[in-house]
């Protein structure tokens, strides 16, 4: 039995209390209030095919009857129709696959089920749910990197409900399929949970891992039914079909009940300006982190269970630390009821925190990402979202943690001080009036397909029939792989001819995570992914773990270890980095007078060069200290265009506006690339400059954010006129005055969306489009 602290306040009153802090300011921080109405649940009878033992076990767990959407999806799956259930957080998606899967396991004592989740935490949650049902003969088990060797053999032989992830499938199950032959032969269902997370290059890789799974199952005589669960997303059936390569039916009508949510948009107030400041400085807002910490403090004081989502790991730690501090000042000991939670914590720590929040022992939690949280953590009284999470789909997923049936809840989006967040809190229609984005992936991407075909061939020779499974592009790619000496054609198919297995990293994160170790005790505090390790763990960095502050003594990149000691200085550290791009070669170009269009390889370098120490509280910069960290390089493929300064001037762009105009064109170009390349904007990087050493002209680069490229820049080059015309139209037709997220602002800009010049971006693109030949360009090959 869970003990749930019930708030004494409804959302309106809580919001009123949160607002009280800012009563002295002239402008209310609340820019908009949206009421998301309560929804009545629509139960359905148990499907007639439900196994009685399964039904009884579910009823014993308090599930009186399924909701309509659960019953609909379950029945489709039971009938053998591949189905995706795309409904809101906490709408009970698990039941939709548990029902057909467990009923089948009950009636067919040999059948097996494979469940895939993007995170270990989610698989562990699902395992606990299955264990609680206590059904005989199911023997559910997780199988991941943490599974001890000695348990693996038992699991292979006895588990009939295997919970794993695409990486394990790719690295372990499929290459060792002969040891899994019995399991695969009996495979009836494949469940893909949180399938919207398989997007971009990673999603394209997973799409092929699933095709390899289908091929392996077919070799043993099985053709399982796929059941997918997705957050609410645009075109779930289309995305699920691309992911699995199968026709998939979508169920999207959410019939679960939910309490009303009051959703407030919140803009932190301006800081008071000082009388004696001689110059007129631009006004500065309170930081979103501090504002979120204050709101969390007030919510906890009011006795409400509140979850704060913060975009960065560091930010989550800061919010938790600030909140604990102010609570302890108010009531000594109250700070203990708040914790931080993020990826990189050890599993035991995360579970302990989740349990404490569920029991009411903890009242406040500052967390990084909705997906990292246990699935049970829904139905909270309030959710604070510190900074727009980048997509409406993520926003709704985070807000969805608030609100339980019968109760009312509050969600607050706290704007960061940047143009994108500011725009959103003043344009609620951009948040509430539009459908969520579709999940984008491209299994035909040759940079993904090639390595995946090698993996498939190393598992079993590829036949002509197999190629159809991998899509239209596969036969061409196979020819190329033969020419490159990776595969060999024999009468019985194409063979992988090398000794080891192909080395293919699905996630492309580049290396092992860095372990954070306390030198005096040897205790492992957590891990940091290699991409952020330079910025977070450089010598001198203040590293927060569970609100306790550590200082880094040494970062050993070779062994991927950072040694730290506990210390509480009164400053925070902020790494500064420099990104640069140099052209390695030009594969192809179009010479169009004042405009040049290029495709080639580039080296993108990033170096963390120094860090600032800033006083806690005032944010005053104490000093900037140099660092000696190596440059990190990404060799990838880019498309770029150059425009002569004269042509820009003739179009009415002042030289002082070149940077803002090019930067705005770059952002919009990246935003529009998914139109023609079915990529995801998060897979792409950009760089714009009024003068580049290699091109000697104002230039906009757009590059694939993955080593070796991912095919996106290549497509952009091949359809440049079409791509840039759409970009120009998107900017020109946007009704905003000076740029907004719908046109030139980017949620991932490393320069805080500054400078941007919307009007001049249109002029830049007009010059480019006026000079470029209509699509397709006739390229000049240049070695
Ligand atoms: Zn706009
Ligand atoms: Zn930018």
PDB file of C-alpha atoms in Angstrom, residues 384-648:
ATOM      1  CA  UNK A 384       7.671  22.488 -12.890  1.00  0.00           C
ATOM      2  CA  UNK A 385       9.390  22.539 -16.284  1.00  0.00           C
ATOM      3  CA  UNK A 386      12.530  24.664 -16.206  1.00  0.00           C
ATOM      4  CA  UNK A 387      13.082  25.702 -19.821  1.00  0.00           C
ATOM      5  CA  UNK A 388      11.323  24.465 -22.944  1.00  0.00           C
ATOM      6  CA  UNK A 389      12.503  20.887 -23.522  1.00  0.00           C
ATOM      7  CA  UNK A 390      12.898  21.327 -27.288  1.00  0.00           C
ATOM      8  CA  UNK A 391       9.795  19.652 -28.669  1.00  0.00           C
ATOM      9  CA  UNK A 392       6.124  19.774 -27.819  1.00  0.00           C
ATOM     10  CA  UNK A 393       6.182  15.984 -27.554  1.00  0.00           C
ATOM     11  CA  UNK A 394       8.716  16.184 -24.692  1.00  0.00           C
ATOM     12  CA  UNK A 395       6.842  19.055 -23.081  1.00  0.00           C
ATOM     13  CA  UNK A 396       3.652  17.022 -22.893  1.00  0.00           C
ATOM     14  CA  UNK A 397       5.505  13.990 -21.686  1.00  0.00           C
ATOM     15  CA  UNK A 398       6.916  15.981 -18.776  1.00  0.00           C
ATOM     16  CA  UNK A 399       3.648  17.763 -17.993  1.00  0.00           C
ATOM     17  CA  UNK A 400       1.906  14.387 -18.135  1.00  0.00           C
ATOM     18  CA  UNK A 401       3.557  13.399 -14.861  1.00  0.00           C
ATOM     19  CA  UNK A 402       1.165  15.783 -13.129  1.00  0.00           C
ATOM     20  CA  UNK A 403      -2.441  14.965 -12.448  1.00  0.00           C
ATOM     21  CA  UNK A 404      -4.043  11.837 -11.162  1.00  0.00           C
ATOM     22  CA  UNK A 405      -7.576  10.640 -11.606  1.00  0.00           C
ATOM     23  CA  UNK A 406      -9.980  12.486  -9.396  1.00  0.00           C
ATOM     24  CA  UNK A 407      -7.437  15.144  -8.414  1.00  0.00           C
ATOM     25  CA  UNK A 408      -6.334  18.393  -9.952  1.00  0.00           C
ATOM     26  CA  UNK A 409      -2.769  19.278 -10.706  1.00  0.00           C
ATOM     27  CA  UNK A 410      -0.565  22.131 -11.758  1.00  0.00           C
ATOM     28  CA  UNK A 411       2.059  22.300 -14.500  1.00  0.00           C
ATOM     29  CA  UNK A 412       4.286  25.344 -14.905  1.00  0.00           C
ATOM     30  CA  UNK A 413       6.660  26.057 -17.792  1.00  0.00           C
ATOM     31  CA  UNK A 414       9.348  28.413 -16.470  1.00  0.00           C
ATOM     32  CA  UNK A 415      10.956  30.326 -19.346  1.00  0.00           C
ATOM     33  CA  UNK A 416      14.695  30.599 -19.560  1.00  0.00           C
ATOM     34  CA  UNK A 417      16.038  33.956 -20.575  1.00  0.00           C
ATOM     35  CA  UNK A 418      16.408  33.202 -24.248  1.00  0.00           C
ATOM     36  CA  UNK A 419      14.390  34.215 -27.274  1.00  0.00           C
ATOM     37  CA  UNK A 420      12.850  30.814 -27.859  1.00  0.00           C
ATOM     38  CA  UNK A 421      11.452  30.408 -24.357  1.00  0.00           C
ATOM     39  CA  UNK A 422      10.422  34.044 -24.242  1.00  0.00           C
ATOM     40  CA  UNK A 423       8.584  33.666 -27.507  1.00  0.00           C
ATOM     41  CA  UNK A 424       6.745  30.609 -26.280  1.00  0.00           C
ATOM     42  CA  UNK A 425       5.500  32.092 -23.004  1.00  0.00           C
ATOM     43  CA  UNK A 426       4.107  35.031 -24.980  1.00  0.00           C
ATOM     44  CA  UNK A 427       2.647  32.886 -27.772  1.00  0.00           C
ATOM     45  CA  UNK A 428       0.652  30.203 -25.978  1.00  0.00           C
ATOM     46  CA  UNK A 429      -0.863  29.138 -29.319  1.00  0.00           C
ATOM     47  CA  UNK A 430       2.598  27.853 -30.287  1.00  0.00           C
ATOM     48  CA  UNK A 431       2.498  25.581 -27.238  1.00  0.00           C
ATOM     49  CA  UNK A 432      -1.149  24.575 -26.968  1.00  0.00           C
ATOM     50  CA  UNK A 433      -2.592  25.056 -30.439  1.00  0.00           C
ATOM     51  CA  UNK A 434      -0.481  22.691 -32.527  1.00  0.00           C
ATOM     52  CA  UNK A 435      -0.100  18.945 -32.904  1.00  0.00           C
ATOM     53  CA  UNK A 436       3.054  17.299 -31.583  1.00  0.00           C
ATOM     54  CA  UNK A 437       5.870  16.497 -33.966  1.00  0.00           C
ATOM     55  CA  UNK A 438       6.210  13.211 -35.841  1.00  0.00           C
ATOM     56  CA  UNK A 439       9.111  10.905 -35.022  1.00  0.00           C
ATOM     57  CA  UNK A 440      11.545  10.935 -37.913  1.00  0.00           C
ATOM     58  CA  UNK A 441      13.868   8.183 -39.004  1.00  0.00           C
ATOM     59  CA  UNK A 442      15.230   6.980 -42.326  1.00  0.00           C
ATOM     60  CA  UNK A 443      16.099   3.295 -42.651  1.00  0.00           C
ATOM     61  CA  UNK A 444      17.246   3.926 -46.240  1.00  0.00           C
ATOM     62  CA  UNK A 445      20.119   6.100 -44.991  1.00  0.00           C
ATOM     63  CA  UNK A 446      23.131   4.469 -46.693  1.00  0.00           C
ATOM     64  CA  UNK A 447      25.459   5.240 -43.783  1.00  0.00           C
ATOM     65  CA  UNK A 448      23.242   3.184 -41.523  1.00  0.00           C
ATOM     66  CA  UNK A 449      22.132   0.551 -44.003  1.00  0.00           C
ATOM     67  CA  UNK A 450      25.668  -0.435 -45.087  1.00  0.00           C
ATOM     68  CA  UNK A 451      26.995  -1.314 -41.610  1.00  0.00           C
ATOM     69  CA  UNK A 452      23.686  -2.974 -40.711  1.00  0.00           C
ATOM     70  CA  UNK A 453      23.819  -5.199 -43.801  1.00  0.00           C
ATOM     71  CA  UNK A 454      27.317  -6.230 -42.722  1.00  0.00           C
ATOM     72  CA  UNK A 455      25.917  -7.156 -39.287  1.00  0.00           C
ATOM     73  CA  UNK A 456      23.107  -9.115 -40.907  1.00  0.00           C
ATOM     74  CA  UNK A 457      25.533 -10.946 -43.218  1.00  0.00           C
ATOM     75  CA  UNK A 458      27.771 -11.836 -40.281  1.00  0.00           C
ATOM     76  CA  UNK A 459      24.741 -13.419 -38.554  1.00  0.00           C
ATOM     77  CA  UNK A 460      23.745 -15.447 -41.611  1.00  0.00           C
ATOM     78  CA  UNK A 461      24.497 -15.038 -45.329  1.00  0.00           C
ATOM     79  CA  UNK A 462      22.237 -12.499 -47.013  1.00  0.00           C
ATOM     80  CA  UNK A 463      19.962 -13.848 -49.704  1.00  0.00           C
ATOM     81  CA  UNK A 464      18.089 -12.005 -52.433  1.00  0.00           C
ATOM     82  CA  UNK A 465      14.909 -12.490 -50.442  1.00  0.00           C
ATOM     83  CA  UNK A 466      16.560 -10.917 -47.398  1.00  0.00           C
ATOM     84  CA  UNK A 467      17.407  -7.779 -49.334  1.00  0.00           C
ATOM     85  CA  UNK A 468      13.737  -6.962 -49.815  1.00  0.00           C
ATOM     86  CA  UNK A 469      13.404  -6.898 -46.024  1.00  0.00           C
ATOM     87  CA  UNK A 470      16.033  -4.162 -45.772  1.00  0.00           C
ATOM     88  CA  UNK A 471      14.416  -1.914 -48.379  1.00  0.00           C
ATOM     89  CA  UNK A 472      14.873  -0.782 -51.957  1.00  0.00           C
ATOM     90  CA  UNK A 473      18.321   0.670 -51.390  1.00  0.00           C
ATOM     91  CA  UNK A 474      19.752  -2.589 -50.037  1.00  0.00           C
ATOM     92  CA  UNK A 475      20.801  -4.275 -53.299  1.00  0.00           C
ATOM     93  CA  UNK A 476      22.781  -1.236 -54.420  1.00  0.00           C
ATOM     94  CA  UNK A 477      24.506  -1.002 -51.055  1.00  0.00           C
ATOM     95  CA  UNK A 478      25.374  -4.691 -51.097  1.00  0.00           C
ATOM     96  CA  UNK A 479      27.152  -4.220 -54.439  1.00  0.00           C
ATOM     97  CA  UNK A 480      29.160  -1.413 -52.889  1.00  0.00           C
ATOM     98  CA  UNK A 481      30.044  -3.544 -49.853  1.00  0.00           C
ATOM     99  CA  UNK A 482      31.271  -6.285 -52.200  1.00  0.00           C
ATOM    100  CA  UNK A 483      33.382  -3.740 -54.099  1.00  0.00           C
ATOM    101  CA  UNK A 484      34.818  -2.498 -50.801  1.00  0.00           C
ATOM    102  CA  UNK A 485      35.828  -6.055 -49.884  1.00  0.00           C
ATOM    103  CA  UNK A 486      33.493  -6.351 -46.920  1.00  0.00           C
ATOM    104  CA  UNK A 487      31.094  -8.942 -48.349  1.00  0.00           C
ATOM    105  CA  UNK A 488      31.636 -11.733 -50.830  1.00  0.00           C
ATOM    106  CA  UNK A 489      29.095 -13.183 -53.228  1.00  0.00           C
ATOM    107  CA  UNK A 490      28.708 -16.948 -53.223  1.00  0.00           C
ATOM    108  CA  UNK A 491      25.940 -19.036 -54.803  1.00  0.00           C
ATOM    109  CA  UNK A 492      24.129 -19.246 -51.466  1.00  0.00           C
ATOM    110  CA  UNK A 493      24.250 -15.538 -50.743  1.00  0.00           C
ATOM    111  CA  UNK A 494      26.480 -12.695 -49.577  1.00  0.00           C
ATOM    112  CA  UNK A 495      28.953 -13.529 -46.841  1.00  0.00           C
ATOM    113  CA  UNK A 496      30.735 -11.386 -44.306  1.00  0.00           C
ATOM    114  CA  UNK A 497      34.334 -12.375 -44.919  1.00  0.00           C
ATOM    115  CA  UNK A 498      36.109 -10.947 -41.906  1.00  0.00           C
ATOM    116  CA  UNK A 499      37.060 -12.734 -38.753  1.00  0.00           C
ATOM    117  CA  UNK A 500      35.449 -10.581 -36.057  1.00  0.00           C
ATOM    118  CA  UNK A 501      31.997  -9.099 -36.147  1.00  0.00           C
ATOM    119  CA  UNK A 502      31.436  -5.687 -37.748  1.00  0.00           C
ATOM    120  CA  UNK A 503      31.861  -2.930 -35.179  1.00  0.00           C
ATOM    121  CA  UNK A 504      28.706  -0.873 -35.270  1.00  0.00           C
ATOM    122  CA  UNK A 505      27.682   1.518 -32.486  1.00  0.00           C
ATOM    123  CA  UNK A 506      23.927   2.137 -32.550  1.00  0.00           C
ATOM    124  CA  UNK A 507      24.083   5.301 -30.522  1.00  0.00           C
ATOM    125  CA  UNK A 508      27.291   6.787 -31.825  1.00  0.00           C
ATOM    126  CA  UNK A 509      28.100   8.322 -28.445  1.00  0.00           C
ATOM    127  CA  UNK A 510      31.802   7.807 -29.042  1.00  0.00           C
ATOM    128  CA  UNK A 511      33.476   5.975 -26.210  1.00  0.00           C
ATOM    129  CA  UNK A 512      32.965   4.761 -22.692  1.00  0.00           C
ATOM    130  CA  UNK A 513      31.254   6.847 -20.023  1.00  0.00           C
ATOM    131  CA  UNK A 514      33.603   8.554 -17.581  1.00  0.00           C
ATOM    132  CA  UNK A 515      33.464   7.212 -14.025  1.00  0.00           C
ATOM    133  CA  UNK A 516      33.418   9.770 -11.202  1.00  0.00           C
ATOM    134  CA  UNK A 517      35.345   8.360  -8.249  1.00  0.00           C
ATOM    135  CA  UNK A 518      35.952   9.826  -4.804  1.00  0.00           C
ATOM    136  CA  UNK A 519      39.730   9.488  -4.296  1.00  0.00           C
ATOM    137  CA  UNK A 520      39.717   9.061  -0.523  1.00  0.00           C
ATOM    138  CA  UNK A 521      37.193   6.191  -0.496  1.00  0.00           C
ATOM    139  CA  UNK A 522      37.372   4.788  -4.026  1.00  0.00           C
ATOM    140  CA  UNK A 523      33.590   5.092  -4.147  1.00  0.00           C
ATOM    141  CA  UNK A 524      31.985   5.328  -7.586  1.00  0.00           C
ATOM    142  CA  UNK A 525      29.633   8.314  -7.458  1.00  0.00           C
ATOM    143  CA  UNK A 526      28.233   8.032 -10.961  1.00  0.00           C
ATOM    144  CA  UNK A 527      29.129   8.356 -14.620  1.00  0.00           C
ATOM    145  CA  UNK A 528      29.126  11.132 -17.216  1.00  0.00           C
ATOM    146  CA  UNK A 529      28.825  10.514 -20.936  1.00  0.00           C
ATOM    147  CA  UNK A 530      32.035  11.170 -22.856  1.00  0.00           C
ATOM    148  CA  UNK A 531      30.493  14.045 -24.828  1.00  0.00           C
ATOM    149  CA  UNK A 532      29.966  16.146 -21.703  1.00  0.00           C
ATOM    150  CA  UNK A 533      32.952  14.913 -19.695  1.00  0.00           C
ATOM    151  CA  UNK A 534      35.313  17.718 -20.706  1.00  0.00           C
ATOM    152  CA  UNK A 535      32.837  20.411 -19.709  1.00  0.00           C
ATOM    153  CA  UNK A 536      31.650  18.749 -16.501  1.00  0.00           C
ATOM    154  CA  UNK A 537      34.753  17.030 -15.134  1.00  0.00           C
ATOM    155  CA  UNK A 538      37.710  19.222 -16.061  1.00  0.00           C
ATOM    156  CA  UNK A 539      40.241  19.746 -13.256  1.00  0.00           C
ATOM    157  CA  UNK A 540      38.826  22.352 -10.890  1.00  0.00           C
ATOM    158  CA  UNK A 541      35.221  21.703 -11.894  1.00  0.00           C
ATOM    159  CA  UNK A 542      32.640  21.720  -9.132  1.00  0.00           C
ATOM    160  CA  UNK A 543      30.698  18.480  -9.537  1.00  0.00           C
ATOM    161  CA  UNK A 544      27.428  18.079  -7.710  1.00  0.00           C
ATOM    162  CA  UNK A 545      26.137  14.673  -6.729  1.00  0.00           C
ATOM    163  CA  UNK A 546      22.948  14.403  -4.711  1.00  0.00           C
ATOM    164  CA  UNK A 547      23.322  17.987  -3.557  1.00  0.00           C
ATOM    165  CA  UNK A 548      26.807  17.233  -2.207  1.00  0.00           C
ATOM    166  CA  UNK A 549      29.535  19.259  -3.807  1.00  0.00           C
ATOM    167  CA  UNK A 550      32.798  17.740  -5.051  1.00  0.00           C
ATOM    168  CA  UNK A 551      35.791  19.316  -6.765  1.00  0.00           C
ATOM    169  CA  UNK A 552      37.584  17.470  -9.562  1.00  0.00           C
ATOM    170  CA  UNK A 553      41.302  16.872  -8.942  1.00  0.00           C
ATOM    171  CA  UNK A 554      42.133  14.953 -12.066  1.00  0.00           C
ATOM    172  CA  UNK A 555      40.473  13.885 -15.282  1.00  0.00           C
ATOM    173  CA  UNK A 556      42.122  10.836 -16.794  1.00  0.00           C
ATOM    174  CA  UNK A 557      40.753  10.628 -20.311  1.00  0.00           C
ATOM    175  CA  UNK A 558      42.705   7.501 -21.147  1.00  0.00           C
ATOM    176  CA  UNK A 559      41.094   5.430 -18.399  1.00  0.00           C
ATOM    177  CA  UNK A 560      37.835   7.421 -18.412  1.00  0.00           C
ATOM    178  CA  UNK A 561      38.051   8.255 -14.711  1.00  0.00           C
ATOM    179  CA  UNK A 562      37.649  11.543 -12.871  1.00  0.00           C
ATOM    180  CA  UNK A 563      38.986  11.698  -9.321  1.00  0.00           C
ATOM    181  CA  UNK A 564      37.146  14.057  -6.998  1.00  0.00           C
ATOM    182  CA  UNK A 565      37.138  15.109  -3.372  1.00  0.00           C
ATOM    183  CA  UNK A 566      34.311  16.486  -1.305  1.00  0.00           C
ATOM    184  CA  UNK A 567      34.486  20.254  -0.931  1.00  0.00           C
ATOM    185  CA  UNK A 568      31.938  23.044  -0.762  1.00  0.00           C
ATOM    186  CA  UNK A 569      33.429  26.173  -2.339  1.00  0.00           C
ATOM    187  CA  UNK A 570      31.200  29.242  -2.616  1.00  0.00           C
ATOM    188  CA  UNK A 571      31.460  29.302  -6.379  1.00  0.00           C
ATOM    189  CA  UNK A 572      30.223  27.290  -9.341  1.00  0.00           C
ATOM    190  CA  UNK A 573      32.269  26.551 -12.431  1.00  0.00           C
ATOM    191  CA  UNK A 574      31.276  27.123 -16.061  1.00  0.00           C
ATOM    192  CA  UNK A 575      33.293  25.657 -18.901  1.00  0.00           C
ATOM    193  CA  UNK A 576      33.866  27.723 -22.045  1.00  0.00           C
ATOM    194  CA  UNK A 577      34.414  26.041 -25.341  1.00  0.00           C
ATOM    195  CA  UNK A 578      35.374  26.901 -28.883  1.00  0.00           C
ATOM    196  CA  UNK A 579      33.929  25.163 -31.919  1.00  0.00           C
ATOM    197  CA  UNK A 580      35.628  25.364 -35.263  1.00  0.00           C
ATOM    198  CA  UNK A 581      35.174  23.791 -38.642  1.00  0.00           C
ATOM    199  CA  UNK A 582      37.663  23.170 -41.401  1.00  0.00           C
ATOM    200  CA  UNK A 583      37.116  21.805 -44.865  1.00  0.00           C
ATOM    201  CA  UNK A 584      38.926  18.514 -45.544  1.00  0.00           C
ATOM    202  CA  UNK A 585      37.867  18.013 -49.133  1.00  0.00           C
ATOM    203  CA  UNK A 586      35.219  18.999 -51.618  1.00  0.00           C
ATOM    204  CA  UNK A 587      33.346  16.097 -53.176  1.00  0.00           C
ATOM    205  CA  UNK A 588      31.233  18.150 -55.477  1.00  0.00           C
ATOM    206  CA  UNK A 589      30.344  21.790 -56.034  1.00  0.00           C
ATOM    207  CA  UNK A 590      28.195  24.132 -58.051  1.00  0.00           C
ATOM    208  CA  UNK A 591      29.762  27.403 -59.207  1.00  0.00           C
ATOM    209  CA  UNK A 592      26.933  29.893 -59.500  1.00  0.00           C
ATOM    210  CA  UNK A 593      28.647  33.259 -59.848  1.00  0.00           C
ATOM    211  CA  UNK A 594      28.411  35.108 -56.542  1.00  0.00           C
ATOM    212  CA  UNK A 595      27.151  31.926 -54.907  1.00  0.00           C
ATOM    213  CA  UNK A 596      28.881  28.595 -54.379  1.00  0.00           C
ATOM    214  CA  UNK A 597      27.287  25.372 -53.206  1.00  0.00           C
ATOM    215  CA  UNK A 598      29.506  22.609 -51.875  1.00  0.00           C
ATOM    216  CA  UNK A 599      29.411  19.082 -50.537  1.00  0.00           C
ATOM    217  CA  UNK A 600      32.435  17.680 -48.784  1.00  0.00           C
ATOM    218  CA  UNK A 601      34.093  16.340 -45.726  1.00  0.00           C
ATOM    219  CA  UNK A 602      34.801  18.611 -42.803  1.00  0.00           C
ATOM    220  CA  UNK A 603      36.464  18.403 -39.436  1.00  0.00           C
ATOM    221  CA  UNK A 604      34.406  19.924 -36.694  1.00  0.00           C
ATOM    222  CA  UNK A 605      36.500  20.573 -33.634  1.00  0.00           C
ATOM    223  CA  UNK A 606      35.435  21.406 -30.164  1.00  0.00           C
ATOM    224  CA  UNK A 607      37.724  22.284 -27.298  1.00  0.00           C
ATOM    225  CA  UNK A 608      36.924  23.190 -23.732  1.00  0.00           C
ATOM    226  CA  UNK A 609      39.506  25.947 -23.267  1.00  0.00           C
ATOM    227  CA  UNK A 610      38.810  27.540 -19.901  1.00  0.00           C
ATOM    228  CA  UNK A 611      36.336  27.846 -17.119  1.00  0.00           C
ATOM    229  CA  UNK A 612      34.840  30.665 -15.146  1.00  0.00           C
ATOM    230  CA  UNK A 613      34.339  30.568 -11.438  1.00  0.00           C
ATOM    231  CA  UNK A 614      31.156  32.365 -10.475  1.00  0.00           C
ATOM    232  CA  UNK A 615      30.083  33.336  -6.978  1.00  0.00           C
ATOM    233  CA  UNK A 616      27.025  31.370  -5.822  1.00  0.00           C
ATOM    234  CA  UNK A 617      24.123  33.727  -5.329  1.00  0.00           C
ATOM    235  CA  UNK A 618      25.324  36.827  -7.161  1.00  0.00           C
ATOM    236  CA  UNK A 619      26.722  35.007 -10.205  1.00  0.00           C
ATOM    237  CA  UNK A 620      29.658  37.445 -10.128  1.00  0.00           C
ATOM    238  CA  UNK A 621      32.609  36.161 -12.170  1.00  0.00           C
ATOM    239  CA  UNK A 622      35.554  35.598  -9.830  1.00  0.00           C
ATOM    240  CA  UNK A 623      38.056  34.665 -12.520  1.00  0.00           C
ATOM    241  CA  UNK A 624      38.587  32.706 -15.708  1.00  0.00           C
ATOM    242  CA  UNK A 625      41.126  29.907 -15.609  1.00  0.00           C
ATOM    243  CA  UNK A 626      42.718  28.250 -18.595  1.00  0.00           C
ATOM    244  CA  UNK A 627      42.432  24.506 -19.168  1.00  0.00           C
ATOM    245  CA  UNK A 628      44.609  22.113 -21.063  1.00  0.00           C
ATOM    246  CA  UNK A 629      42.200  19.645 -22.592  1.00  0.00           C
ATOM    247  CA  UNK A 630      42.585  18.006 -25.964  1.00  0.00           C
ATOM    248  CA  UNK A 631      40.620  19.120 -28.982  1.00  0.00           C
ATOM    249  CA  UNK A 632      37.883  16.720 -29.989  1.00  0.00           C
ATOM    250  CA  UNK A 633      37.270  16.168 -33.651  1.00  0.00           C
ATOM    251  CA  UNK A 634      34.307  15.004 -35.617  1.00  0.00           C
ATOM    252  CA  UNK A 635      35.069  14.069 -39.210  1.00  0.00           C
ATOM    253  CA  UNK A 636      31.784  14.276 -41.018  1.00  0.00           C
ATOM    254  CA  UNK A 637      30.026  15.382 -44.192  1.00  0.00           C
ATOM    255  CA  UNK A 638      28.736  18.914 -44.702  1.00  0.00           C
ATOM    256  CA  UNK A 639      26.855  20.927 -47.255  1.00  0.00           C
ATOM    257  CA  UNK A 640      27.679  24.604 -47.403  1.00  0.00           C
ATOM    258  CA  UNK A 641      26.992  27.684 -49.446  1.00  0.00           C
ATOM    259  CA  UNK A 642      29.001  30.848 -49.853  1.00  0.00           C
ATOM    260  CA  UNK A 643      27.785  34.270 -50.966  1.00  0.00           C
ATOM    261  CA  UNK A 644      30.024  37.104 -52.039  1.00  0.00           C
ATOM    262  CA  UNK A 645      29.950  40.165 -49.761  1.00  0.00           C
ATOM    263  CA  UNK A 646      29.253  42.334 -52.804  1.00  0.00           C
ATOM    264  CA  UNK A 647      26.128  40.370 -53.683  1.00  0.00           C
ATOM    265  CA  UNK A 648      24.932  40.630 -50.095  1.00  0.00           C
TER     266      UNK A 648
END
